[in-house]
Structure formats: C-alpha cells, structure tokens
Coordinates of C-alpha atoms in Angstrom, one line a residue:
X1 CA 0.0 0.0 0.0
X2 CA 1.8 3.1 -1.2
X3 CA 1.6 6.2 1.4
X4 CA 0.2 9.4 0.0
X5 CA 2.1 12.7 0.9
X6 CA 1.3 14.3 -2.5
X7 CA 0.7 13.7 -5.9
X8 CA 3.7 14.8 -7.3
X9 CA 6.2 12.9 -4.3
X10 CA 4.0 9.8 -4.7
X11 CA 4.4 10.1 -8.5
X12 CA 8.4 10.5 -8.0
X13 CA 8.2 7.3 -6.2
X14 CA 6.3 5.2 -8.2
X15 CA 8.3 6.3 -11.1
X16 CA 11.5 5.6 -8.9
X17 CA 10.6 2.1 -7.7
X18 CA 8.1 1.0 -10.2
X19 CA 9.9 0.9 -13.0
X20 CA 13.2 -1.0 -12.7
X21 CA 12.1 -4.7 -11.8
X22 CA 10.7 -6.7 -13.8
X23 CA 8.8 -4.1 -16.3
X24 CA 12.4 -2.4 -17.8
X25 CA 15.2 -1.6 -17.9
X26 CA 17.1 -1.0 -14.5
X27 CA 16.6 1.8 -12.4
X28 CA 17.3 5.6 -13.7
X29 CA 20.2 6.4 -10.8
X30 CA 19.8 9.6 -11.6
X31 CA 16.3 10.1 -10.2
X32 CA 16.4 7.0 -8.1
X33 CA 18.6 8.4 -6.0
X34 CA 16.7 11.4 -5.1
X35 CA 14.6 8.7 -2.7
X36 CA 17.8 8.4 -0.6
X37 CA 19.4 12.1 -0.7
X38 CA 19.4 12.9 2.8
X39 CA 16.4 14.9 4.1
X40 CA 16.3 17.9 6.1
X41 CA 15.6 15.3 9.4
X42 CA 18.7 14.9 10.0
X43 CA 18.8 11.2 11.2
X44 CA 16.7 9.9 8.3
X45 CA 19.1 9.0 4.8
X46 CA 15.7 9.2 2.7
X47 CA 14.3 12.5 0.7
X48 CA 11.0 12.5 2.1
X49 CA 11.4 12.0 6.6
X50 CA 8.0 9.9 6.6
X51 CA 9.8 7.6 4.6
X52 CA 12.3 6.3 7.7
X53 CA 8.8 6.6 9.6
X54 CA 7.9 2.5 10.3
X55 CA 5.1 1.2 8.3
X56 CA 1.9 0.2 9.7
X57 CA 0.0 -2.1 7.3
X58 CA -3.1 -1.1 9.0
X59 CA -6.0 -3.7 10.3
X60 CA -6.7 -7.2 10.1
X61 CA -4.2 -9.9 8.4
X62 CA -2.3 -9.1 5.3
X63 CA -1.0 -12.2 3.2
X64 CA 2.3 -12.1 3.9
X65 CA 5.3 -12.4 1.4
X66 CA 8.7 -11.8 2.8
X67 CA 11.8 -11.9 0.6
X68 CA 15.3 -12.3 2.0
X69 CA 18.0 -10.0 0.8
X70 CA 21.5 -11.3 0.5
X71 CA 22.9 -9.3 -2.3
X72 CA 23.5 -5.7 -2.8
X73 CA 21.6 -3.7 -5.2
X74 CA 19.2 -6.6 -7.2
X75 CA 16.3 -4.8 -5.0
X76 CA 16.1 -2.3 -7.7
X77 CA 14.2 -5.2 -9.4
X78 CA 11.6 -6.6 -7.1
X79 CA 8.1 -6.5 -8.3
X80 CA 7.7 -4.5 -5.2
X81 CA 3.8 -5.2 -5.8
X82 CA 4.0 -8.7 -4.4
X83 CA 5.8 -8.4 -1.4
X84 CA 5.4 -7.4 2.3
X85 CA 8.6 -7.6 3.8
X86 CA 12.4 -7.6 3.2
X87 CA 14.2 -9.0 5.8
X88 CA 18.2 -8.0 5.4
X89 CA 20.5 -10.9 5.0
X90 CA 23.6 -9.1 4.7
X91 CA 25.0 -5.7 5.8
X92 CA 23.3 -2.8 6.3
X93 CA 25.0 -0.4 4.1
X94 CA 24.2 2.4 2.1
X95 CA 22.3 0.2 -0.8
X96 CA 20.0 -1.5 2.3
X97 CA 19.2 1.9 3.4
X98 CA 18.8 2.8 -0.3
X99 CA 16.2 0.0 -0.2
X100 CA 14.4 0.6 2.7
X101 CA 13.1 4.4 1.2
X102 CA 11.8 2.4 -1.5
X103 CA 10.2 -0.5 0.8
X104 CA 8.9 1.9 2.4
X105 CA 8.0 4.2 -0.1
X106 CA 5.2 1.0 -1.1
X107 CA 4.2 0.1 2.6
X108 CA 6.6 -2.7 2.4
X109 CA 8.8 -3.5 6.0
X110 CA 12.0 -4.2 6.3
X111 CA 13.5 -5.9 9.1
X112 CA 16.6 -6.5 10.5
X113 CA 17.6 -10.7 10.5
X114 CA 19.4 -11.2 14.1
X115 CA 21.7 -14.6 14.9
X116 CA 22.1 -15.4 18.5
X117 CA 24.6 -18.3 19.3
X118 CA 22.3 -21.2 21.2
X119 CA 25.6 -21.5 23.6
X120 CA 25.4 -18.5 25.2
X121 CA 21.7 -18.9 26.2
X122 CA 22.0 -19.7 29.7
X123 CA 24.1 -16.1 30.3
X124 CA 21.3 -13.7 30.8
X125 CA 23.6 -10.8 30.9
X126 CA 24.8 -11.7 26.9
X127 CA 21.3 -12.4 25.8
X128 CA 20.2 -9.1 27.4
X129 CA 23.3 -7.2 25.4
X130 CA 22.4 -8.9 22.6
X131 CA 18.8 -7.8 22.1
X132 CA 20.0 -4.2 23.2
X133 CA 22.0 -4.6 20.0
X134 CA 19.5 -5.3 18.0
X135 CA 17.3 -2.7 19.1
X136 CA 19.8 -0.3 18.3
X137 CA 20.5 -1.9 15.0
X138 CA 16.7 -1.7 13.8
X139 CA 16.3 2.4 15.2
X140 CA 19.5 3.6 13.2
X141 CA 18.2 2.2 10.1
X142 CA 14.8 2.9 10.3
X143 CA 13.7 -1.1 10.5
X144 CA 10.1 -2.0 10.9
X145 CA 11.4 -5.2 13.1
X146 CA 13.7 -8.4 13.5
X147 CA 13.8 -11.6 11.8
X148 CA 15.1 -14.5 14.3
X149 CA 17.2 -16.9 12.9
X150 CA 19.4 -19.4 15.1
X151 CA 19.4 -23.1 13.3
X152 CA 21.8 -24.8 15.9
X153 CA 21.3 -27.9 17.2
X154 CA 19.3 -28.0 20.9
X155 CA 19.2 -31.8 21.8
X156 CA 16.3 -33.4 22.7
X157 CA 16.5 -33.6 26.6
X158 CA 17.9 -29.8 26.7
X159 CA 14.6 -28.5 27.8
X160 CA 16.5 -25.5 29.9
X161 CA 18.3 -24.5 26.7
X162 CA 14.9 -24.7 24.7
X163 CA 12.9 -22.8 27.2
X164 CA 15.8 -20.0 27.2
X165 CA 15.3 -19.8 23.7
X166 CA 11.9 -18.5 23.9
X167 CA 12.5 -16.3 26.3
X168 CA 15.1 -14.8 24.5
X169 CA 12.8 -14.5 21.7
X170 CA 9.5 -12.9 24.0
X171 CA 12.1 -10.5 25.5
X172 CA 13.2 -9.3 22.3
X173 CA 9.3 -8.5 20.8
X174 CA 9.1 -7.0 24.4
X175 CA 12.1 -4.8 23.6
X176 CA 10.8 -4.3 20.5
X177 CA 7.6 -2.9 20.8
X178 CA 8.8 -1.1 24.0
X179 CA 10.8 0.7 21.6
X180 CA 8.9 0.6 18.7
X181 CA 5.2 0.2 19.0
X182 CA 2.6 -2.4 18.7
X183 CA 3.0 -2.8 14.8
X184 CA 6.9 -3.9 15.1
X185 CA 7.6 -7.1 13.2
X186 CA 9.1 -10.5 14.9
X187 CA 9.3 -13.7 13.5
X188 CA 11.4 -16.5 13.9
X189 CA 12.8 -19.7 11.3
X190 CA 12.1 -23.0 12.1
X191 CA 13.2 -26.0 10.0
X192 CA 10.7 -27.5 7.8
X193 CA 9.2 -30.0 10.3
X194 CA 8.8 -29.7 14.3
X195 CA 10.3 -33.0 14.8
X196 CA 13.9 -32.2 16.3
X197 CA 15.3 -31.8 12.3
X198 CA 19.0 -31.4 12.3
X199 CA 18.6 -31.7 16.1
X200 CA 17.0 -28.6 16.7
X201 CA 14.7 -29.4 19.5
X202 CA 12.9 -26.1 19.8
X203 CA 9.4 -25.3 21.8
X204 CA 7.7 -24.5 18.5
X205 CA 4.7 -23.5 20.0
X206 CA 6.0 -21.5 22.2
X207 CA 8.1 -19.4 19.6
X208 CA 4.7 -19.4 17.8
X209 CA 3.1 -17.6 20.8
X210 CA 6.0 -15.1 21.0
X211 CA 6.4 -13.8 17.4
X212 CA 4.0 -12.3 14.9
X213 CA 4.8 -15.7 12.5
X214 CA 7.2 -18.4 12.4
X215 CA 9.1 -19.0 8.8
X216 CA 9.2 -22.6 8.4
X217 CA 12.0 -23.3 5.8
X218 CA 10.5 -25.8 3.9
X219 CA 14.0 -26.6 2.2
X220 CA 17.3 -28.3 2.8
X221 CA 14.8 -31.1 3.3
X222 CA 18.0 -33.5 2.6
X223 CA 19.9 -32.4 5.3
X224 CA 19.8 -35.7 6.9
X225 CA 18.7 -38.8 5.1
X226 CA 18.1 -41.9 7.7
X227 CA 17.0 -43.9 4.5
X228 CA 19.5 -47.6 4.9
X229 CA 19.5 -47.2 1.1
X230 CA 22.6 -46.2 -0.7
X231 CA 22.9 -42.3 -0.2
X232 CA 21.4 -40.8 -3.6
X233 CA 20.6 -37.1 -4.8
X234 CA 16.8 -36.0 -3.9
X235 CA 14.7 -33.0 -4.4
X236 CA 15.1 -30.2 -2.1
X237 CA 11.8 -29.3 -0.8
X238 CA 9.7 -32.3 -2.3
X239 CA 5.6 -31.4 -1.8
X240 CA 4.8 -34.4 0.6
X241 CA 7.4 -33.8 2.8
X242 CA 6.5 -30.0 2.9
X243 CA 3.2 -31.0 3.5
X244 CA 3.6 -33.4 6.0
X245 CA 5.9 -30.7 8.0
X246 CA 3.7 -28.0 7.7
X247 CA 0.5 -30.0 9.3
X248 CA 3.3 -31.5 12.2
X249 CA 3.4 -28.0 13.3
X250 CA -0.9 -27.3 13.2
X251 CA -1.7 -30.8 14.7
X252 CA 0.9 -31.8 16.6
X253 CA 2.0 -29.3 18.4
X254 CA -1.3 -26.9 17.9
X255 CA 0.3 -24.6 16.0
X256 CA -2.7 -21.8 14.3
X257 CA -2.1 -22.0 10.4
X258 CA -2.4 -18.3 10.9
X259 CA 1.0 -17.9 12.5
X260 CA 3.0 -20.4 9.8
X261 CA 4.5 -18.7 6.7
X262 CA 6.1 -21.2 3.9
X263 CA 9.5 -21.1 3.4
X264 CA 10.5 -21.8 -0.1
X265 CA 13.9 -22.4 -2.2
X266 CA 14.5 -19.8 -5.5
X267 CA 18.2 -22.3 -5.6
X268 CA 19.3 -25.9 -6.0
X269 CA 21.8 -28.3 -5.3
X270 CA 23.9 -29.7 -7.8
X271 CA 24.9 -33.1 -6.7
X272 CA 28.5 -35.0 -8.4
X273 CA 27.4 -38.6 -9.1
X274 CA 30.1 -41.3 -7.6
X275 CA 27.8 -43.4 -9.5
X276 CA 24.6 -43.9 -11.4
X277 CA 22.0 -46.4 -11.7
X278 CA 18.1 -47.1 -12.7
X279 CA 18.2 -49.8 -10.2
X280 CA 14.7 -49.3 -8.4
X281 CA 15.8 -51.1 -5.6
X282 CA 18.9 -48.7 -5.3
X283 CA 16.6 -45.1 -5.7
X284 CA 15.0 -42.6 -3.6
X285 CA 12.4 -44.2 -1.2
X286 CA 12.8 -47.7 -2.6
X287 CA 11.4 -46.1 -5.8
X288 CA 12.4 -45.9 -9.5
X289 CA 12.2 -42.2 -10.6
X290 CA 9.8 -41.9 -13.3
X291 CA 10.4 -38.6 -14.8
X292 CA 9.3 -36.3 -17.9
X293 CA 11.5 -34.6 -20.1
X294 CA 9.9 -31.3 -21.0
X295 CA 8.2 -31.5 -23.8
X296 CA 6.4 -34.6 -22.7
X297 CA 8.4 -37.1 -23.7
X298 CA 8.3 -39.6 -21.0
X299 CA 11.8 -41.1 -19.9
X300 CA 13.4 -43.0 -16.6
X301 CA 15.9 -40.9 -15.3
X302 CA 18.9 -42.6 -13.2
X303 CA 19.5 -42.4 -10.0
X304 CA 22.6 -40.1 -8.8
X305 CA 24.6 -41.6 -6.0
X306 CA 26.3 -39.6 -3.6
X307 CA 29.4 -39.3 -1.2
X308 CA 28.2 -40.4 2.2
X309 CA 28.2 -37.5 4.3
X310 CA 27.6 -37.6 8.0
X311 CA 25.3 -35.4 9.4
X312 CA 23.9 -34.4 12.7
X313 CA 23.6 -38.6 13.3
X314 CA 22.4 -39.7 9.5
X315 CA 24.5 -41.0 7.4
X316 CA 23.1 -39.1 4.0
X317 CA 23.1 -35.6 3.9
X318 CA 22.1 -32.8 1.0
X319 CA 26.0 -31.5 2.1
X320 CA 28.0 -33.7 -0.4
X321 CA 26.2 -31.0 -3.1
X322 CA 26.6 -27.6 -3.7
X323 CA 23.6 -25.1 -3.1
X324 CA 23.5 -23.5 -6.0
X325 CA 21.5 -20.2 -7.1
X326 CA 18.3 -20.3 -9.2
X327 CA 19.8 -18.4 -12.0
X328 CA 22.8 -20.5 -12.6
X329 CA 20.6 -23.7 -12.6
X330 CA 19.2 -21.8 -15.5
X331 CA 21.9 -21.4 -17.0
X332 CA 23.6 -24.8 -16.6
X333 CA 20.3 -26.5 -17.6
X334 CA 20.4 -24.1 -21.1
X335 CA 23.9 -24.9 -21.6
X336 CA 25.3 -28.0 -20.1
X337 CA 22.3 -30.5 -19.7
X338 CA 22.6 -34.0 -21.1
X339 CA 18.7 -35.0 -20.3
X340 CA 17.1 -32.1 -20.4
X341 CA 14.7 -30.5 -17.6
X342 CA 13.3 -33.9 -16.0
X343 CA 10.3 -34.5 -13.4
X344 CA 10.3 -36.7 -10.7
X345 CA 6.8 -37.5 -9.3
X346 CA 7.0 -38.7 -6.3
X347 CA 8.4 -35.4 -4.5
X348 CA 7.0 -33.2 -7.7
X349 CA 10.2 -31.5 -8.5
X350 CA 12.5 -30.8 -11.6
X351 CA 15.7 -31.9 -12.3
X352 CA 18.4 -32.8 -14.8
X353 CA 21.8 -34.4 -15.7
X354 CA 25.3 -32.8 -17.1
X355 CA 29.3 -33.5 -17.7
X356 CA 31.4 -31.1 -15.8
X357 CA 34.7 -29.8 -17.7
X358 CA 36.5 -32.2 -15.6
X359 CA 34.5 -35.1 -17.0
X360 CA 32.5 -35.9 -13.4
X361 CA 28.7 -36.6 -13.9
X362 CA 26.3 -34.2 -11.9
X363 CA 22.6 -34.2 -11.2
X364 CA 20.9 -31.2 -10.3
X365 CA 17.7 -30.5 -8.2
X366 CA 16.2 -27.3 -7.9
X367 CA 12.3 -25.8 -7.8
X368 CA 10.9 -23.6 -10.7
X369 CA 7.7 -22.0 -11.7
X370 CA 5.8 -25.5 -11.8
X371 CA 6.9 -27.0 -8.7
X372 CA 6.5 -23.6 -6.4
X373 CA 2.9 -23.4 -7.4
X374 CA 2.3 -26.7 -6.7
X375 CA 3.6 -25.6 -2.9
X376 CA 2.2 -22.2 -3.1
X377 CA -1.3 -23.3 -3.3
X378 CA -0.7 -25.0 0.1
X379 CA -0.8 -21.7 1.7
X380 CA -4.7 -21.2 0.2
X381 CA -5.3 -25.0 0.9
X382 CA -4.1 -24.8 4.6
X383 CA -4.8 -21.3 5.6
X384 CA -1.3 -20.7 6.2
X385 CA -0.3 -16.7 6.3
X386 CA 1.8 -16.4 3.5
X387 CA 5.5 -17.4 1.9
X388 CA 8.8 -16.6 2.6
X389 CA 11.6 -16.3 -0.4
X390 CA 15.3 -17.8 0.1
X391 CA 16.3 -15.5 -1.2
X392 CA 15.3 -13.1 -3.8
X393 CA 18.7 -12.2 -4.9
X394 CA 19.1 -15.3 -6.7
X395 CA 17.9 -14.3 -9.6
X396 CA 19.2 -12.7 -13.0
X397 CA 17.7 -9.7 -13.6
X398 CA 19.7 -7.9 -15.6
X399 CA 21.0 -10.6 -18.1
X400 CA 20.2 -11.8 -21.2
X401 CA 16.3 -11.9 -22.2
X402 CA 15.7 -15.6 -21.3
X403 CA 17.2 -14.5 -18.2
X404 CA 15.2 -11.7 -17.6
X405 CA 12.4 -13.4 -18.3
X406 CA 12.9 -16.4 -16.2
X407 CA 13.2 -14.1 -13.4
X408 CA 9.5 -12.2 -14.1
X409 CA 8.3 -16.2 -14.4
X410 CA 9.8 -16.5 -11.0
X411 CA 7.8 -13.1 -9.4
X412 CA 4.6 -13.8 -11.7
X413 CA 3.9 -17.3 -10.0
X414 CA 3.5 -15.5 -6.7
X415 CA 0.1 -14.4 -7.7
X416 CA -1.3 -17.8 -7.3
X417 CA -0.7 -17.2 -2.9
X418 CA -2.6 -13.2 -3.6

C-alpha cells in the first residue's frame, strides 16, 4: 500500500521504484537516488522524513510475502507489488538503506535478521546485550522489526536450553515494541518439520506464541537422510514432505495455520554422481524415478549416487552437493544438460543431468515456476499466512532476455498465494 504525501512525491516514487524490476530496464540512478538524498531530518538518509517513519499495514491480516535480501543492489528489481517484507541478509550499508526508502515508499517492512549463538543462552547478561543490539541496529536504520534466525542444534532432553530460547525470543518483541510500537515485526525460522530436524529441538509452540509468525524453511529437506539405502541425490523441498511438516506444526504441536508462513527455495543443489543407476531397488524411497523430459516425452531418469556424508547422526546428507542459485541452474540447464529438464513425481520437483569440464557426472535438483505453485497453493489450501523467499537475490535480472524473463516467471507465479 503506497503512502500518499502528495501527488507529485507519490508520483516521484512510483516512477523511482516501479519501473526498474521486472517491467524495464534497470533503475534511472539519476532520479532513483533522489529517494535516498538525505532529508532535512537529520537522522533519516531518505528524501521525504516519513519515509524512515515504520510502516503500519493497517487492520486485520495481510497475506504475507517476505523476501530475504543477501545481495547488494538486485532490490532495484523486485516486483515491489507482491511483497510485504524484506528482511536484510547481509549488511546494512548504504544500498539496504537505499532500499528501505523504496520499501517503504510502497508500505513494504523491512526488518533487520538477528543470529544469537544457542551456547550462550543460559548467560542472561549476553542475551540481554544482545537484544539491546538489536534494538539499536533496527532504530538507526529505520527497521520495521527483527527476523530470528538461530538453526543450531538444541538436543532433545535440553529442555532449559529450549525454554531459554523462547525467552530470548519474548524478550526481544518486548524490547521491541517497548521501543517501537505495537506494529513492530518479529518472526522466527524453524526447519521445515517440528520433529527435532537437524537436532533442533525447539518449543515450536512457544516461539509461535512469541512472534508475529514463524518462517518454516521448507527446504534443505536433505539435510539428513536416515534412509539404509545407498545415499542418492533428492529433491530439495519435495511437496509431501513439505506437506507433512507444515500439518506436524498445526496438529501436533497446535500450532494456528495463521501464525505459519512457507518457506520456499528460489536455488538448488547440484549433486556429483560417484555413480549412477536405474536400479529401483537402489533409488529414492525404494522407488524408480519416473520422470518427464519437457516436452512430454516420458523417460526413466537414473539415479545419482552420492558421497556419504555424515550429518547431525544420518549418514546421507544434501552437504555432499553444492547449493546453487536459481539463475545458474538456469543457466547450466540451457547450456550444459545432457537430459534435459526432468520430473520426478513422487516429490513433484524438476531436475536434470550434465558432464562437468573435468569429466564428473552431476545431477541437479532445484524448484521452478511449476513445482513452487504446486507448494504455493498449500498456503490457500491450509490457511497458512503467507510465503517466505530464500532468497530473492538469486535471480538474474539484468542478463540476457531468457534470463530476464525467467526471473519475471519466478515473481509472476507469486500471484497464485494473492
């Protein structure tokens, strides 16, 4: 929801924001930067002061879509239309305060992400320091709140650890909205099921009743494979296991679908095969992996075996790949792929084969427009509040047409959770 001051400032910032993205060319720097020449408030970088004011999205529940930010300057091409909150991965410099004008220039938030080592939970006087920090972190730069994100390992029978945790994370909205008001923004990431993954142990429902909306990151979903089948290369956020994660959190642990957003992968892995195989009794789940080239020409496609890596007590894990950005799957997939795009069904994700330079056999799995609306439309199914984005930097927006458009694909599909 875009704030009107006037018609001719609200004009300047449609104009500014609007029309880099996915609709043209990039950004005029010109007159984009006359968002962030300083104003006569002194402690506000933007050209208009109500522009470091924090937003309020005004009553009742919003669909939420929040984007993480790892790379500097690639806001410039959000469709700043379809999302509600930026949460900054990375430093904040002169471009994230460049970005936050123009967040907030459409009603969009923009939160600080804090890390809090799970060691030093049980010293009060750190974790009291800590959120101080971020406090002061979010008013310098004008943030509209704090994304939580910790994903260490508590163990199982650590229940002093795990009830530190959420009081670390109650103090800090306290702090928060102390500070800032009501409308301040805390959430917290979760992994993509409730059941101790990567021995992360956490009071779920109790972050749940101490933030505005846990992120559940309904990827990595490989990180540890218990399977006693040979380790092989799997999708990273297949839709059953999503599903069944998701509904963990509502039934299990009483979760309101209200206070889940889905976490969703815009990158890849790109596994090196030790070996290869259509061996049903050798694939994923005990399963052959039926799979469509695009086009629709139906084909069998082998299974990738892995290096064993050892992880948090599996054997398997999704770390003998390389996580690997949405735009260079592209790329490789356009360039490099012996098989073409592939589909497996049972986790309903793409993927495909290629030679490295070096000769070695690689199988990549990613998600792309297809898959993510298959997931998407669980947030309509199940009531859930919205999505998250990891990460919205990990496109390419400014490269070749194909890879421009690719990227709009990637922003368009969003309209299905809307």
């Amino acid at each position: 929801m875009l704030r009107f001051y006037s018609f001719d400032k609200t004009l300047l910032l449609v104009l500014c924001c609007a029309c880099c993205g996915l609709h043209g060319s990039r950004i005029d720097l010109e007159e984009c930067s006359k968002l962030d020449e300083p104003s006569e408030r002194g402690d506000c970088p933007c050209a208009d002061p109500f522009l470091c004011d924090r937003v309020n999205p005004g009553p009742g529940p919003r669909q939420e879509v929040l984007g993480f930010s790892t790379h500097r300057g690639w806001w410039r091409y959000y469709d700043w239309r379809k999302i509600t909150t930026v949460a900054v991965f990375r430093a904040w410099d002169d471009d994230a305060l460049s970005m936050m004008c123009c967040a907030h220039s459409y009603g969009v938030r923009v939160v600080v992400v804090g890390f809090f080592d799970v060691a030093n939970l049980t010293k009060p006087a750190i974790r009291s320091a800590w959120i101080k920090e971020q406090v002061t972190l979010a008013g310098k730069n004008c943030a509209d709140g704090i994304n939580i994100d910790v994903e260490q390992p508590i163990p199982q029978n650590h229940t002093t650890e795990s009830k530190l945790l959420v009081r670390l994370v109650s103090d800090t909205r306290k702090a928060f909205r102390q500070e800032f008001g009501s409308k301040t923004q805390v959430t917290f990431d979760v992994a993509w099921s409730p059941d101790c993954v990567d021995r992360r142990c956490y009071d779920a429902k109790g972050l749940a009743d101490n933030t505005d909306f846990l992120v559940v990151m309904s990827y990595d979903e490989q990180g540890q494979i218990f399977s006693p089948r040979p380790c092989v290369a799997g999708a990273n956020s297949p839709w059953g296991q999503t599903l069944a994660g998701l509904v963990a959190y509502m039934t299990d642990y009483g979760i309101p679908a209200q206070k889940l957003v889905l976490g969703q992968p815009w990158y890849g892995y790109d596994y090196v095969c030790v070996a290869q195989s259509n061996d049903e009794d050798q694939g994923y789940d005990g399963r052959e992996r039926q799979a469509a080239v695009s086009g629709g020409r139906n084909a069998t496609s082998p299974v990738c075996h892995i290096t064993p890596e050892h992880y948090q007590g599996a054997y398997c894990s999704d770390a003998a790949g390389r996580q690997i950005e949405y735009h260079r799957v592209m790329k490789l997939l356009r360039i490099n792929s012996t098989t073409g795009r592939m589909w497996d069904v049972p986790s309903l994700s793409p993927h495909f084969d290629y030679v490295a330079q070096n000769g070695s056999r690689h199988q990549v799995w990613y998600d792309d427009p297809p898959s993510l609306i298959l997931k998407y439309a669980l947030v309509q199914k199940l009531n859930l509040l919205g999505i998250a984005i990891w990460g919205t930097d990990f496109l390419d927006y400014n490269g070749t047409q194909q890879a421009q458009a690719e990227a709009k694909e990637m922003w368009d599909v969003l309209d299905v959770t809307l």
